[in-house]
PDB file of C-alpha atoms in Angstrom:
ATOM      1  CA  MET A 798      15.117   5.821   9.759  1.00 62.00           C
ATOM      2  CA  LEU A 799      11.466   6.429   8.944  1.00 69.00           C
ATOM      3  CA  MET A 800       9.907   4.778   5.925  1.00 73.00           C
ATOM      4  CA  ASP A 801       6.320   5.262   4.859  1.00 81.00           C
ATOM      5  CA  GLY A 802       4.665   2.702   2.636  1.00 84.00           C
ATOM      6  CA  PHE A 803       7.668   0.405   2.266  1.00 90.00           C
ATOM      7  CA  PRO A 804       7.903  -2.515   2.168  1.00 93.00           C
ATOM      8  CA  ARG A 805       4.455  -3.160   0.702  1.00 93.00           C
ATOM      9  CA  THR A 806       5.053  -6.594  -0.816  1.00 95.00           C
ATOM     10  CA  LEU A 807       6.855  -9.758   0.270  1.00 96.00           C
ATOM     11  CA  PRO A 808       9.644  -9.309  -2.327  1.00 96.00           C
ATOM     12  CA  GLN A 809      10.195  -5.746  -1.089  1.00 96.00           C
ATOM     13  CA  MET A 810      10.270  -7.056   2.476  1.00 95.00           C
ATOM     14  CA  ASP A 811      12.865  -9.680   1.564  1.00 95.00           C
ATOM     15  CA  PHE A 812      15.063  -6.946   0.061  1.00 95.00           C
ATOM     16  CA  PHE A 813      14.528  -4.717   3.101  1.00 94.00           C
ATOM     17  CA  LEU A 814      15.374  -7.483   5.603  1.00 94.00           C
ATOM     18  CA  LYS A 815      18.485  -8.486   3.658  1.00 95.00           C
ATOM     19  CA  THR A 816      19.668  -4.871   3.579  1.00 94.00           C
ATOM     20  CA  GLU A 817      18.997  -4.328   7.287  1.00 92.00           C
ATOM     21  CA  ILE A 818      20.906  -7.496   8.201  1.00 90.00           C
ATOM     22  CA  GLU A 819      23.840  -6.547   5.944  1.00 94.00           C
ATOM     23  CA  GLN A 820      23.978  -3.094   7.540  1.00 94.00           C
ATOM     24  CA  GLY A 821      23.636  -4.505  11.063  1.00 93.00           C
ATOM     25  CA  ARG A 822      20.559  -2.395  11.766  1.00 91.00           C
ATOM     26  CA  ASP A 823      17.507  -3.252  13.795  1.00 90.00           C
ATOM     27  CA  PHE A 824      14.055  -1.869  13.124  1.00 90.00           C
ATOM     28  CA  ILE A 825      10.475  -1.821  14.297  1.00 89.00           C
ATOM     29  CA  ALA A 826       7.381  -1.247  12.182  1.00 92.00           C
ATOM     30  CA  ILE A 827       4.285   0.629  13.261  1.00 93.00           C
ATOM     31  CA  ASN A 828       1.020  -0.717  11.910  1.00 93.00           C
ATOM     32  CA  PHE A 829      -1.983   1.570  11.974  1.00 94.00           C
ATOM     33  CA  ASN A 830      -5.029  -0.646  12.493  1.00 94.00           C
ATOM     34  CA  LEU A 831      -8.025   1.048  10.958  1.00 93.00           C
ATOM     35  CA  SER A 832     -11.466  -0.236  10.094  1.00 92.00           C
ATOM     36  CA  ARG A 833     -12.240  -0.331   6.387  1.00 92.00           C
ATOM     37  CA  GLU A 834     -15.119   2.085   6.940  1.00 93.00           C
ATOM     38  CA  LYS A 835     -12.930   4.629   8.744  1.00 92.00           C
ATOM     39  CA  ALA A 836     -10.223   4.305   6.075  1.00 92.00           C
ATOM     40  CA  ILE A 837     -12.755   5.076   3.353  1.00 94.00           C
ATOM     41  CA  GLU A 838     -14.104   7.997   5.371  1.00 94.00           C
ATOM     42  CA  ARG A 839     -10.616   9.473   5.810  1.00 92.00           C
ATOM     43  CA  ILE A 840      -9.673   8.975   2.167  1.00 93.00           C
ATOM     44  CA  LYS A 841     -12.851  10.725   1.043  1.00 94.00           C
ATOM     45  CA  GLN A 842     -12.183  13.569   3.471  1.00 93.00           C
ATOM     46  CA  ARG A 843      -8.651  13.855   2.072  1.00 92.00           C
ATOM     47  CA  ALA A 844     -10.142  14.067  -1.420  1.00 93.00           C
ATOM     48  CA  ILE A 845     -12.215  17.043  -0.353  1.00 94.00           C
ATOM     49  CA  GLU A 846      -9.471  18.808   1.607  1.00 95.00           C
ATOM     50  CA  GLN A 847      -6.737  18.282  -0.976  1.00 95.00           C
ATOM     51  CA  ASN A 848      -8.917  18.437  -4.085  1.00 93.00           C
ATOM     52  CA  ARG A 849      -7.758  14.955  -5.109  1.00 91.00           C
ATOM     53  CA  THR A 850      -9.516  13.552  -8.123  1.00 91.00           C
ATOM     54  CA  ASP A 851      -8.007  10.052  -7.741  1.00 89.00           C
ATOM     55  CA  ASP A 852      -9.817   9.334  -4.453  1.00 91.00           C
ATOM     56  CA  VAL A 853     -13.017   7.961  -5.982  1.00 92.00           C
ATOM     57  CA  ASP A 854     -14.908   4.845  -4.895  1.00 93.00           C
ATOM     58  CA  GLU A 855     -13.425   2.501  -7.529  1.00 94.00           C
ATOM     59  CA  SER A 856      -9.809   3.521  -6.910  1.00 94.00           C
ATOM     60  CA  ILE A 857     -10.312   3.387  -3.136  1.00 95.00           C
ATOM     61  CA  LYS A 858     -11.700  -0.132  -3.456  1.00 94.00           C
ATOM     62  CA  LYS A 859      -8.734  -1.218  -5.619  1.00 95.00           C
ATOM     63  CA  ARG A 860      -6.186   0.266  -3.194  1.00 93.00           C
ATOM     64  CA  LEU A 861      -7.794  -1.443  -0.197  1.00 95.00           C
ATOM     65  CA  GLU A 862      -7.913  -4.766  -2.059  1.00 95.00           C
ATOM     66  CA  ALA A 863      -4.235  -4.408  -3.005  1.00 95.00           C
ATOM     67  CA  PHE A 864      -3.393  -3.631   0.624  1.00 94.00           C
ATOM     68  CA  GLU A 865      -5.177  -6.763   1.833  1.00 94.00           C
ATOM     69  CA  LYS A 866      -3.617  -8.962  -0.856  1.00 96.00           C
ATOM     70  CA  GLU A 867      -0.063  -7.593  -0.963  1.00 95.00           C
ATOM     71  CA  THR A 868       0.663  -5.750   2.276  1.00 94.00           C
ATOM     72  CA  MET A 869      -1.157  -7.806   4.916  1.00 95.00           C
ATOM     73  CA  PRO A 870       1.225 -10.750   4.324  1.00 96.00           C
ATOM     74  CA  VAL A 871       4.135  -8.365   5.031  1.00 95.00           C
ATOM     75  CA  ILE A 872       2.478  -7.165   8.230  1.00 95.00           C
ATOM     76  CA  ASN A 873       1.740 -10.725   9.310  1.00 96.00           C
ATOM     77  CA  HIS A 874       5.334 -11.816   8.652  1.00 95.00           C
ATOM     78  CA  LEU A 875       6.742  -8.875  10.595  1.00 94.00           C
ATOM     79  CA  ARG A 876       4.321  -9.679  13.412  1.00 95.00           C
ATOM     80  CA  GLU A 877       5.660 -13.253  13.485  1.00 96.00           C
ATOM     81  CA  MET A 878       9.161 -11.752  13.786  1.00 94.00           C
ATOM     82  CA  ASP A 879       7.943  -9.573  16.702  1.00 94.00           C
ATOM     83  CA  LYS A 880       8.797  -6.450  14.692  1.00 93.00           C
ATOM     84  CA  ILE A 881       5.349  -4.808  14.636  1.00 93.00           C
ATOM     85  CA  ILE A 882       3.760  -2.385  17.047  1.00 94.00           C
ATOM     86  CA  ASP A 883       0.056  -2.002  16.394  1.00 94.00           C
ATOM     87  CA  ILE A 884      -1.724   1.280  16.971  1.00 95.00           C
ATOM     88  CA  ASP A 885      -5.487   1.652  17.024  1.00 95.00           C
ATOM     89  CA  ALA A 886      -5.896   4.232  14.267  1.00 94.00           C
ATOM     90  CA  ASP A 887      -9.660   4.326  14.704  1.00 92.00           C
ATOM     91  CA  GLN A 888      -9.306   7.215  17.145  1.00 91.00           C
ATOM     92  CA  PRO A 889      -8.582  10.933  16.804  1.00 91.00           C
ATOM     93  CA  ILE A 890      -5.499  11.739  14.744  1.00 88.00           C
ATOM     94  CA  GLU A 891      -4.022  13.755  17.621  1.00 95.00           C
ATOM     95  CA  THR A 892      -4.165  10.651  19.860  1.00 96.00           C
ATOM     96  CA  ILE A 893      -2.515   8.546  17.163  1.00 95.00           C
ATOM     97  CA  LEU A 894       0.280  11.089  16.833  1.00 95.00           C
ATOM     98  CA  GLU A 895       0.890  11.022  20.589  1.00 96.00           C
ATOM     99  CA  GLU A 896       1.192   7.214  20.481  1.00 95.00           C
ATOM    100  CA  VAL A 897       3.631   7.336  17.551  1.00 94.00           C
ATOM    101  CA  ILE A 898       5.803   9.920  19.289  1.00 94.00           C
ATOM    102  CA  SER A 899       5.804   7.805  22.441  1.00 94.00           C
ATOM    103  CA  ILE A 900       6.888   4.711  20.492  1.00 91.00           C
ATOM    104  CA  ILE A 901       9.677   6.582  18.714  1.00 88.00           C
ATOM    105  CA  GLU A 902      10.964   8.122  21.933  1.00 90.00           C
ATOM    106  CA  LYS A 903      11.176   4.672  23.551  1.00 86.00           C
ATOM    107  CA  LYS A 904      13.216   3.276  20.657  1.00 74.00           C
TER     108      LYS A 904
END
């Protein structure tokens, strides 16, 4: 199962963990470590390429703040459970894709 952007909050993670345990499933999460500067650069590039009007400085700042406040605790908890694989996402996208494929093939 591949999930993108979930769970983002601790309550969502609690629900997810409960469901996985009830279903007898194991999982691993991939965390894409990316510098704030590179994230902003990529979001702005996406705005240009996809003609997105919501990718402006103020909304980018709010999304990054929400990530740090709400999602980092989820990542840290999963890391404590040894359920996170970190990928350096501050490298070419093609390299990141190769790492993801390698991780999935091993699982």
